[in-house]
mmCIF file with all atom_site columns, N, CA and C and ligand atoms in Angstrom:
data_model
loop_
_atom_site.group_PDB
_atom_site.id
_atom_site.type_symbol
_atom_site.label_atom_id
_atom_site.label_alt_id
_atom_site.label_comp_id
_atom_site.label_asym_id
_atom_site.label_entity_id
_atom_site.label_seq_id
_atom_site.pdbx_PDB_ins_code
_atom_site.Cartn_x
_atom_site.Cartn_y
_atom_site.Cartn_z
_atom_site.occupancy
_atom_site.B_iso_or_equiv
_atom_site.pdbx_formal_charge
_atom_site.auth_seq_id
_atom_site.auth_comp_id
_atom_site.auth_asym_id
_atom_site.auth_atom_id
_atom_site.pdbx_PDB_model_num
ATOM   1   N  N   . MET A 1 1  ? -25.166 -43.180 23.723 1.00 0.00 ? 14  MET A N   1
ATOM   2   C  CA  . MET A 1 1  ? -25.376 -41.942 23.250 1.00 0.00 ? 14  MET A CA  1
ATOM   3   C  C   . MET A 1 1  ? -25.034 -42.284 21.783 1.00 0.00 ? 14  MET A C   1
ATOM   4   N  N   . ARG A 1 2  ? -25.747 -41.523 20.706 1.00 0.00 ? 15  ARG A N   1
ATOM   5   C  CA  . ARG A 1 2  ? -25.438 -41.559 19.434 1.00 0.00 ? 15  ARG A CA  1
ATOM   6   C  C   . ARG A 1 2  ? -25.145 -40.236 18.884 1.00 0.00 ? 15  ARG A C   1
ATOM   7   N  N   . CYS A 1 3  ? -24.074 -40.300 18.064 1.00 0.00 ? 16  CYS A N   1
ATOM   8   C  CA  . CYS A 1 3  ? -23.603 -39.194 17.336 1.00 0.00 ? 16  CYS A CA  1
ATOM   9   C  C   . CYS A 1 3  ? -24.515 -38.428 16.602 1.00 0.00 ? 16  CYS A C   1
ATOM   10  N  N   . PRO A 1 4  ? -25.173 -37.278 16.456 1.00 0.00 ? 17  PRO A N   1
ATOM   11  C  CA  . PRO A 1 4  ? -26.077 -36.689 15.563 1.00 0.00 ? 17  PRO A CA  1
ATOM   12  C  C   . PRO A 1 4  ? -25.800 -36.441 14.251 1.00 0.00 ? 17  PRO A C   1
ATOM   13  N  N   . TYR A 1 5  ? -24.210 -36.504 14.234 1.00 0.00 ? 18  TYR A N   1
ATOM   14  C  CA  . TYR A 1 5  ? -23.690 -36.152 12.781 1.00 0.00 ? 18  TYR A CA  1
ATOM   15  C  C   . TYR A 1 5  ? -23.282 -37.188 11.957 1.00 0.00 ? 18  TYR A C   1
ATOM   16  N  N   . CYS A 1 6  ? -23.123 -38.302 12.586 1.00 0.00 ? 19  CYS A N   1
ATOM   17  C  CA  . CYS A 1 6  ? -22.376 -39.467 12.052 1.00 0.00 ? 19  CYS A CA  1
ATOM   18  C  C   . CYS A 1 6  ? -23.554 -40.746 11.940 1.00 0.00 ? 19  CYS A C   1
ATOM   19  N  N   . VAL A 1 7  ? -23.779 -41.158 10.597 1.00 0.00 ? 20  VAL A N   1
ATOM   20  C  CA  . VAL A 1 7  ? -24.485 -42.485 10.251 1.00 0.00 ? 20  VAL A CA  1
ATOM   21  C  C   . VAL A 1 7  ? -23.728 -43.555 10.262 1.00 0.00 ? 20  VAL A C   1
ATOM   22  N  N   . GLU A 1 8  ? -24.024 -44.686 10.575 1.00 0.00 ? 21  GLU A N   1
ATOM   23  C  CA  . GLU A 1 8  ? -23.186 -45.928 10.131 1.00 0.00 ? 21  GLU A CA  1
ATOM   24  C  C   . GLU A 1 8  ? -24.028 -47.111 10.242 1.00 0.00 ? 21  GLU A C   1
ATOM   25  N  N   . GLY A 1 9  ? -24.213 -47.582 9.261  1.00 0.00 ? 22  GLY A N   1
ATOM   26  C  CA  . GLY A 1 9  ? -25.250 -48.724 8.885  1.00 0.00 ? 22  GLY A CA  1
ATOM   27  C  C   . GLY A 1 9  ? -26.666 -48.526 9.038  1.00 0.00 ? 22  GLY A C   1
ATOM   28  N  N   . GLY A 1 10 ? -26.705 -47.421 8.624  1.00 0.00 ? 23  GLY A N   1
ATOM   29  C  CA  . GLY A 1 10 ? -28.213 -47.020 8.757  1.00 0.00 ? 23  GLY A CA  1
ATOM   30  C  C   . GLY A 1 10 ? -28.642 -46.166 10.237 1.00 0.00 ? 23  GLY A C   1
ATOM   31  N  N   . HIS A 1 11 ? -27.967 -46.329 10.998 1.00 0.00 ? 24  HIS A N   1
ATOM   32  C  CA  . HIS A 1 11 ? -28.078 -45.626 12.326 1.00 0.00 ? 24  HIS A CA  1
ATOM   33  C  C   . HIS A 1 11 ? -27.015 -44.606 12.807 1.00 0.00 ? 24  HIS A C   1
ATOM   34  N  N   . PHE A 1 12 ? -27.498 -43.748 13.550 1.00 0.00 ? 25  PHE A N   1
ATOM   35  C  CA  . PHE A 1 12 ? -26.495 -42.900 14.218 1.00 0.00 ? 25  PHE A CA  1
ATOM   36  C  C   . PHE A 1 12 ? -25.344 -43.592 14.694 1.00 0.00 ? 25  PHE A C   1
ATOM   37  N  N   . LYS A 1 13 ? -24.222 -43.119 14.649 1.00 0.00 ? 26  LYS A N   1
ATOM   38  C  CA  . LYS A 1 13 ? -22.701 -43.848 15.102 1.00 0.00 ? 26  LYS A CA  1
ATOM   39  C  C   . LYS A 1 13 ? -23.263 -43.525 16.696 1.00 0.00 ? 26  LYS A C   1
ATOM   40  N  N   . VAL A 1 14 ? -22.759 -44.872 17.308 1.00 0.00 ? 27  VAL A N   1
ATOM   41  C  CA  . VAL A 1 14 ? -22.701 -44.927 18.823 1.00 0.00 ? 27  VAL A CA  1
ATOM   42  C  C   . VAL A 1 14 ? -21.488 -44.081 19.289 1.00 0.00 ? 27  VAL A C   1
ATOM   43  N  N   . MET A 1 15 ? -21.591 -43.409 20.143 1.00 0.00 ? 28  MET A N   1
ATOM   44  C  CA  . MET A 1 15 ? -20.378 -42.489 20.885 1.00 0.00 ? 28  MET A CA  1
ATOM   45  C  C   . MET A 1 15 ? -19.740 -43.388 22.349 1.00 0.00 ? 28  MET A C   1
ATOM   46  N  N   . ILE A 1 16 ? -18.465 -43.233 22.255 1.00 0.00 ? 29  ILE A N   1
ATOM   47  C  CA  . ILE A 1 16 ? -17.806 -43.846 23.017 1.00 0.00 ? 29  ILE A CA  1
ATOM   48  C  C   . ILE A 1 16 ? -17.641 -43.352 24.479 1.00 0.00 ? 29  ILE A C   1
ATOM   49  N  N   . GLY A 1 17 ? -18.078 -44.033 25.576 1.00 0.00 ? 30  GLY A N   1
ATOM   50  C  CA  . GLY A 1 17 ? -18.019 -43.437 26.913 1.00 0.00 ? 30  GLY A CA  1
ATOM   51  C  C   . GLY A 1 17 ? -16.607 -43.096 27.142 1.00 0.00 ? 30  GLY A C   1
ATOM   52  N  N   . GLN A 1 18 ? -16.335 -42.046 27.913 1.00 0.00 ? 31  GLN A N   1
ATOM   53  C  CA  . GLN A 1 18 ? -14.845 -41.577 28.222 1.00 0.00 ? 31  GLN A CA  1
ATOM   54  C  C   . GLN A 1 18 ? -14.284 -42.071 29.677 1.00 0.00 ? 31  GLN A C   1
ATOM   55  N  N   . GLY A 1 19 ? -15.369 -43.003 30.439 1.00 0.00 ? 32  GLY A N   1
ATOM   56  C  CA  . GLY A 1 19 ? -14.774 -43.241 31.531 1.00 0.00 ? 32  GLY A CA  1
ATOM   57  C  C   . GLY A 1 19 ? -15.408 -42.493 32.545 1.00 0.00 ? 32  GLY A C   1
ATOM   58  N  N   . ARG A 1 20 ? -14.233 -41.455 32.604 1.00 0.00 ? 33  ARG A N   1
ATOM   59  C  CA  . ARG A 1 20 ? -14.412 -40.444 33.758 1.00 0.00 ? 33  ARG A CA  1
ATOM   60  C  C   . ARG A 1 20 ? -15.718 -39.478 33.522 1.00 0.00 ? 33  ARG A C   1
ATOM   61  N  N   . GLY A 1 21 ? -16.711 -39.372 34.630 1.00 0.00 ? 34  GLY A N   1
ATOM   62  C  CA  . GLY A 1 21 ? -18.100 -38.681 34.488 1.00 0.00 ? 34  GLY A CA  1
ATOM   63  C  C   . GLY A 1 21 ? -18.696 -39.296 33.593 1.00 0.00 ? 34  GLY A C   1
ATOM   64  N  N   . ASP A 1 22 ? -19.603 -38.552 32.734 1.00 0.00 ? 35  ASP A N   1
ATOM   65  C  CA  . ASP A 1 22 ? -20.503 -39.190 31.714 1.00 0.00 ? 35  ASP A CA  1
ATOM   66  C  C   . ASP A 1 22 ? -20.115 -38.437 30.469 1.00 0.00 ? 35  ASP A C   1
ATOM   67  N  N   . TRP A 1 23 ? -18.979 -38.313 30.050 1.00 0.00 ? 36  TRP A N   1
ATOM   68  C  CA  . TRP A 1 23 ? -18.566 -38.044 28.637 1.00 0.00 ? 36  TRP A CA  1
ATOM   69  C  C   . TRP A 1 23 ? -18.839 -38.975 27.631 1.00 0.00 ? 36  TRP A C   1
ATOM   70  N  N   . TYR A 1 24 ? -19.174 -38.684 26.560 1.00 0.00 ? 37  TYR A N   1
ATOM   71  C  CA  . TYR A 1 24 ? -19.154 -39.329 25.489 1.00 0.00 ? 37  TYR A CA  1
ATOM   72  C  C   . TYR A 1 24 ? -18.574 -38.832 24.222 1.00 0.00 ? 37  TYR A C   1
ATOM   73  N  N   . MET A 1 25 ? -17.935 -39.412 23.330 1.00 0.00 ? 38  MET A N   1
ATOM   74  C  CA  . MET A 1 25 ? -17.146 -38.890 22.230 1.00 0.00 ? 38  MET A CA  1
ATOM   75  C  C   . MET A 1 25 ? -17.376 -39.592 21.084 1.00 0.00 ? 38  MET A C   1
ATOM   76  N  N   . CYS A 1 26 ? -17.738 -38.945 19.665 1.00 0.00 ? 39  CYS A N   1
ATOM   77  C  CA  . CYS A 1 26 ? -17.733 -39.879 18.497 1.00 0.00 ? 39  CYS A CA  1
ATOM   78  C  C   . CYS A 1 26 ? -16.310 -40.007 18.109 1.00 0.00 ? 39  CYS A C   1
ATOM   79  N  N   . ALA A 1 27 ? -15.897 -41.111 17.688 1.00 0.00 ? 40  ALA A N   1
ATOM   80  C  CA  . ALA A 1 27 ? -14.374 -41.403 17.199 1.00 0.00 ? 40  ALA A CA  1
ATOM   81  C  C   . ALA A 1 27 ? -14.364 -40.754 15.921 1.00 0.00 ? 40  ALA A C   1
ATOM   82  N  N   . ARG A 1 28 ? -15.319 -40.637 15.021 1.00 0.00 ? 41  ARG A N   1
ATOM   83  C  CA  . ARG A 1 28 ? -15.330 -40.259 13.821 1.00 0.00 ? 41  ARG A CA  1
ATOM   84  C  C   . ARG A 1 28 ? -15.179 -38.778 13.678 1.00 0.00 ? 41  ARG A C   1
ATOM   85  N  N   . CYS A 1 29 ? -15.910 -38.133 14.177 1.00 0.00 ? 42  CYS A N   1
ATOM   86  C  CA  . CYS A 1 29 ? -16.085 -36.614 14.047 1.00 0.00 ? 42  CYS A CA  1
ATOM   87  C  C   . CYS A 1 29 ? -15.331 -35.806 15.494 1.00 0.00 ? 42  CYS A C   1
ATOM   88  N  N   . GLY A 1 30 ? -15.361 -36.256 16.458 1.00 0.00 ? 43  GLY A N   1
ATOM   89  C  CA  . GLY A 1 30 ? -14.873 -35.779 17.551 1.00 0.00 ? 43  GLY A CA  1
ATOM   90  C  C   . GLY A 1 30 ? -15.901 -34.988 18.560 1.00 0.00 ? 43  GLY A C   1
ATOM   91  N  N   . HIS A 1 31 ? -17.271 -35.260 18.073 1.00 0.00 ? 44  HIS A N   1
ATOM   92  C  CA  . HIS A 1 31 ? -18.240 -34.614 18.808 1.00 0.00 ? 44  HIS A CA  1
ATOM   93  C  C   . HIS A 1 31 ? -18.448 -35.322 20.121 1.00 0.00 ? 44  HIS A C   1
ATOM   94  N  N   . LEU A 1 32 ? -18.378 -33.963 21.269 1.00 0.00 ? 45  LEU A N   1
ATOM   95  C  CA  . LEU A 1 32 ? -18.541 -34.675 22.721 1.00 0.00 ? 45  LEU A CA  1
ATOM   96  C  C   . LEU A 1 32 ? -19.942 -34.306 23.062 1.00 0.00 ? 45  LEU A C   1
ATOM   97  N  N   . THR A 1 33 ? -20.282 -34.987 24.133 1.00 0.00 ? 46  THR A N   1
ATOM   98  C  CA  . THR A 1 33 ? -21.747 -34.912 24.637 1.00 0.00 ? 46  THR A CA  1
ATOM   99  C  C   . THR A 1 33 ? -21.414 -34.935 26.235 1.00 0.00 ? 46  THR A C   1
ATOM   100 N  N   . LEU A 1 34 ? -22.183 -34.365 27.135 1.00 0.00 ? 47  LEU A N   1
ATOM   101 C  CA  . LEU A 1 34 ? -22.235 -34.686 28.571 1.00 0.00 ? 47  LEU A CA  1
ATOM   102 C  C   . LEU A 1 34 ? -23.527 -34.562 29.068 1.00 0.00 ? 47  LEU A C   1
ATOM   103 N  N   . PRO A 1 35 ? -24.425 -35.628 28.929 1.00 0.00 ? 48  PRO A N   1
ATOM   104 C  CA  . PRO A 1 35 ? -25.667 -35.847 29.165 1.00 0.00 ? 48  PRO A CA  1
ATOM   105 C  C   . PRO A 1 35 ? -26.140 -35.532 30.524 1.00 0.00 ? 48  PRO A C   1
ATOM   106 N  N   . THR A 1 36 ? -25.072 -35.148 31.650 1.00 0.00 ? 49  THR A N   1
ATOM   107 C  CA  . THR A 1 36 ? -25.567 -34.647 32.780 1.00 0.00 ? 49  THR A CA  1
ATOM   108 C  C   . THR A 1 36 ? -25.373 -33.220 32.884 1.00 0.00 ? 49  THR A C   1
ATOM   109 N  N   . ASP A 1 37 ? -24.927 -32.528 31.947 1.00 0.00 ? 50  ASP A N   1
ATOM   110 C  CA  . ASP A 1 37 ? -24.729 -31.239 31.908 1.00 0.00 ? 50  ASP A CA  1
ATOM   111 C  C   . ASP A 1 37 ? -25.362 -30.658 30.748 1.00 0.00 ? 50  ASP A C   1
ATOM   112 N  N   . PRO A 1 38 ? -26.824 -30.193 30.942 1.00 0.00 ? 51  PRO A N   1
ATOM   113 C  CA  . PRO A 1 38 ? -27.335 -29.649 29.486 1.00 0.00 ? 51  PRO A CA  1
ATOM   114 C  C   . PRO A 1 38 ? -26.644 -28.439 29.020 1.00 0.00 ? 51  PRO A C   1
ATOM   115 N  N   . LEU A 1 39 ? -25.887 -27.786 29.991 1.00 0.00 ? 52  LEU A N   1
ATOM   116 C  CA  . LEU A 1 39 ? -25.483 -26.442 29.478 1.00 0.00 ? 52  LEU A CA  1
ATOM   117 C  C   . LEU A 1 39 ? -24.132 -26.734 28.680 1.00 0.00 ? 52  LEU A C   1
ATOM   118 N  N   . PHE A 1 40 ? -23.568 -27.955 28.468 1.00 0.00 ? 53  PHE A N   1
ATOM   119 C  CA  . PHE A 1 40 ? -22.297 -27.973 28.028 1.00 0.00 ? 53  PHE A CA  1
ATOM   120 C  C   . PHE A 1 40 ? -22.407 -27.936 26.582 1.00 0.00 ? 53  PHE A C   1
ATOM   121 N  N   . GLU A 1 41 ? -21.317 -27.078 26.008 1.00 0.00 ? 54  GLU A N   1
ATOM   122 C  CA  . GLU A 1 41 ? -21.484 -26.893 24.570 1.00 0.00 ? 54  GLU A CA  1
ATOM   123 C  C   . GLU A 1 41 ? -20.436 -27.400 23.943 1.00 0.00 ? 54  GLU A C   1
ATOM   124 N  N   . CYS A 1 42 ? -20.573 -28.460 22.975 1.00 0.00 ? 55  CYS A N   1
ATOM   125 C  CA  . CYS A 1 42 ? -19.351 -29.023 22.173 1.00 0.00 ? 55  CYS A CA  1
ATOM   126 C  C   . CYS A 1 42 ? -18.853 -28.077 21.161 1.00 0.00 ? 55  CYS A C   1
ATOM   127 N  N   . THR A 1 43 ? -17.449 -28.146 21.092 1.00 0.00 ? 56  THR A N   1
ATOM   128 C  CA  . THR A 1 43 ? -16.773 -27.422 19.893 1.00 0.00 ? 56  THR A CA  1
ATOM   129 C  C   . THR A 1 43 ? -16.022 -28.113 19.054 1.00 0.00 ? 56  THR A C   1
ATOM   130 N  N   . CYS A 1 44 ? -16.515 -29.267 18.765 1.00 0.00 ? 57  CYS A N   1
ATOM   131 C  CA  . CYS A 1 44 ? -16.402 -30.154 17.713 1.00 0.00 ? 57  CYS A CA  1
ATOM   132 C  C   . CYS A 1 44 ? -16.512 -29.490 16.231 1.00 0.00 ? 57  CYS A C   1
ATOM   133 N  N   . ALA A 1 45 ? -16.006 -29.638 15.138 1.00 0.00 ? 58  ALA A N   1
ATOM   134 C  CA  . ALA A 1 45 ? -16.156 -28.950 13.811 1.00 0.00 ? 58  ALA A CA  1
ATOM   135 C  C   . ALA A 1 45 ? -17.526 -28.860 13.339 1.00 0.00 ? 58  ALA A C   1
ATOM   136 N  N   . LYS A 1 46 ? -18.224 -29.890 13.798 1.00 0.00 ? 59  LYS A N   1
ATOM   137 C  CA  . LYS A 1 46 ? -19.589 -29.892 13.438 1.00 0.00 ? 59  LYS A CA  1
ATOM   138 C  C   . LYS A 1 46 ? -20.536 -28.919 14.005 1.00 0.00 ? 59  LYS A C   1
ATOM   139 N  N   . CYS A 1 47 ? -20.353 -28.933 15.169 1.00 0.00 ? 60  CYS A N   1
ATOM   140 C  CA  . CYS A 1 47 ? -21.047 -28.095 16.180 1.00 0.00 ? 60  CYS A CA  1
ATOM   141 C  C   . CYS A 1 47 ? -20.676 -26.427 15.779 1.00 0.00 ? 60  CYS A C   1
ATOM   142 N  N   . VAL A 1 48 ? -19.309 -26.245 15.611 1.00 0.00 ? 61  VAL A N   1
ATOM   143 C  CA  . VAL A 1 48 ? -18.794 -24.876 15.513 1.00 0.00 ? 61  VAL A CA  1
ATOM   144 C  C   . VAL A 1 48 ? -19.338 -24.398 14.101 1.00 0.00 ? 61  VAL A C   1
ATOM   145 N  N   . GLU A 1 49 ? -19.674 -25.217 13.118 1.00 0.00 ? 62  GLU A N   1
ATOM   146 C  CA  . GLU A 1 49 ? -19.900 -25.081 11.919 1.00 0.00 ? 62  GLU A CA  1
ATOM   147 C  C   . GLU A 1 49 ? -21.821 -24.532 12.237 1.00 0.00 ? 62  GLU A C   1
ATOM   148 N  N   . LEU A 1 50 ? -22.417 -25.441 12.855 1.00 0.00 ? 63  LEU A N   1
ATOM   149 C  CA  . LEU A 1 50 ? -23.757 -25.041 13.071 1.00 0.00 ? 63  LEU A CA  1
ATOM   150 C  C   . LEU A 1 50 ? -24.003 -23.800 13.764 1.00 0.00 ? 63  LEU A C   1
ATOM   151 N  N   . LYS A 1 51 ? -23.050 -23.588 14.754 1.00 0.00 ? 64  LYS A N   1
ATOM   152 C  CA  . LYS A 1 51 ? -23.181 -22.125 15.295 1.00 0.00 ? 64  LYS A CA  1
ATOM   153 C  C   . LYS A 1 51 ? -22.877 -20.861 14.469 1.00 0.00 ? 64  LYS A C   1
ATOM   154 N  N   . ASN A 1 52 ? -21.764 -21.337 13.539 1.00 0.00 ? 65  ASN A N   1
ATOM   155 C  CA  . ASN A 1 52 ? -21.728 -19.888 12.872 1.00 0.00 ? 65  ASN A CA  1
ATOM   156 C  C   . ASN A 1 52 ? -22.705 -19.907 11.778 1.00 0.00 ? 65  ASN A C   1
ATOM   157 N  N   . ARG A 1 53 ? -23.333 -20.518 11.449 1.00 0.00 ? 66  ARG A N   1
ATOM   158 C  CA  . ARG A 1 53 ? -24.618 -20.604 10.364 1.00 0.00 ? 66  ARG A CA  1
ATOM   159 C  C   . ARG A 1 53 ? -25.657 -19.668 11.444 1.00 0.00 ? 66  ARG A C   1
ATOM   160 N  N   . GLU A 1 54 ? -26.122 -18.542 11.105 1.00 0.00 ? 67  GLU A N   1
ATOM   161 C  CA  . GLU A 1 54 ? -27.026 -17.726 12.008 1.00 0.00 ? 67  GLU A CA  1
ATOM   162 C  C   . GLU A 1 54 ? -28.542 -18.851 11.862 1.00 0.00 ? 67  GLU A C   1
ATOM   163 N  N   . PRO A 1 55 ? -28.463 -19.331 12.960 1.00 0.00 ? 68  PRO A N   1
ATOM   164 C  CA  . PRO A 1 55 ? -29.918 -20.101 13.007 1.00 0.00 ? 68  PRO A CA  1
ATOM   165 C  C   . PRO A 1 55 ? -31.137 -19.205 13.086 1.00 0.00 ? 68  PRO A C   1
ATOM   166 N  N   . LYS A 1 56 ? -31.952 -19.475 12.405 1.00 0.00 ? 69  LYS A N   1
ATOM   167 C  CA  . LYS A 1 56 ? -33.354 -18.630 12.129 1.00 0.00 ? 69  LYS A CA  1
ATOM   168 C  C   . LYS A 1 56 ? -34.012 -19.072 13.414 1.00 0.00 ? 69  LYS A C   1
ATOM   169 N  N   . THR A 1 57 ? -34.185 -18.251 14.150 1.00 0.00 ? 70  THR A N   1
ATOM   170 C  CA  . THR A 1 57 ? -35.194 -18.526 15.264 1.00 0.00 ? 70  THR A CA  1
ATOM   171 C  C   . THR A 1 57 ? -36.713 -18.339 15.145 1.00 0.00 ? 70  THR A C   1
ATOM   172 N  N   . ARG A 1 58 ? -37.426 -19.052 15.476 1.00 0.00 ? 71  ARG A N   1
ATOM   173 C  CA  . ARG A 1 58 ? -38.742 -19.274 15.200 1.00 0.00 ? 71  ARG A CA  1
ATOM   174 C  C   . ARG A 1 58 ? -39.490 -18.157 15.670 1.00 0.00 ? 71  ARG A C   1
ATOM   175 N  N   . GLY A 1 59 ? -40.477 -17.527 14.953 1.00 0.00 ? 72  GLY A N   1
ATOM   176 C  CA  . GLY A 1 59 ? -41.265 -16.393 15.602 1.00 0.00 ? 72  GLY A CA  1
ATOM   177 C  C   . GLY A 1 59 ? -40.824 -15.248 15.018 1.00 0.00 ? 72  GLY A C   1
HETATM 178 ZN ZN1 . ZN  B 2 .  ? -19.642 -37.814 14.790 1.00 0.00 ? 104 ZN  B ZN1 1
HETATM 179 ZN ZN1 . ZN  B 2 .  ? -19.934 -31.506 18.593 1.00 0.00 ? 105 ZN  B ZN1 1
#
């Protein structure tokens, strides 16, 4: 898994598996992902910032 927010060496930063379950966390920004649960919503600063911006819905 790679963090969509952090780039390292020209590639997205690899996220670290957390052992239990399928959690992955970015060591730099704290972004969390849970690939086995598509409904999981990360609450890291980057994701919150994205949510706070009103996304323009297509159509
Ligand atoms: Zn990150
Ligand atoms: Zn996040």
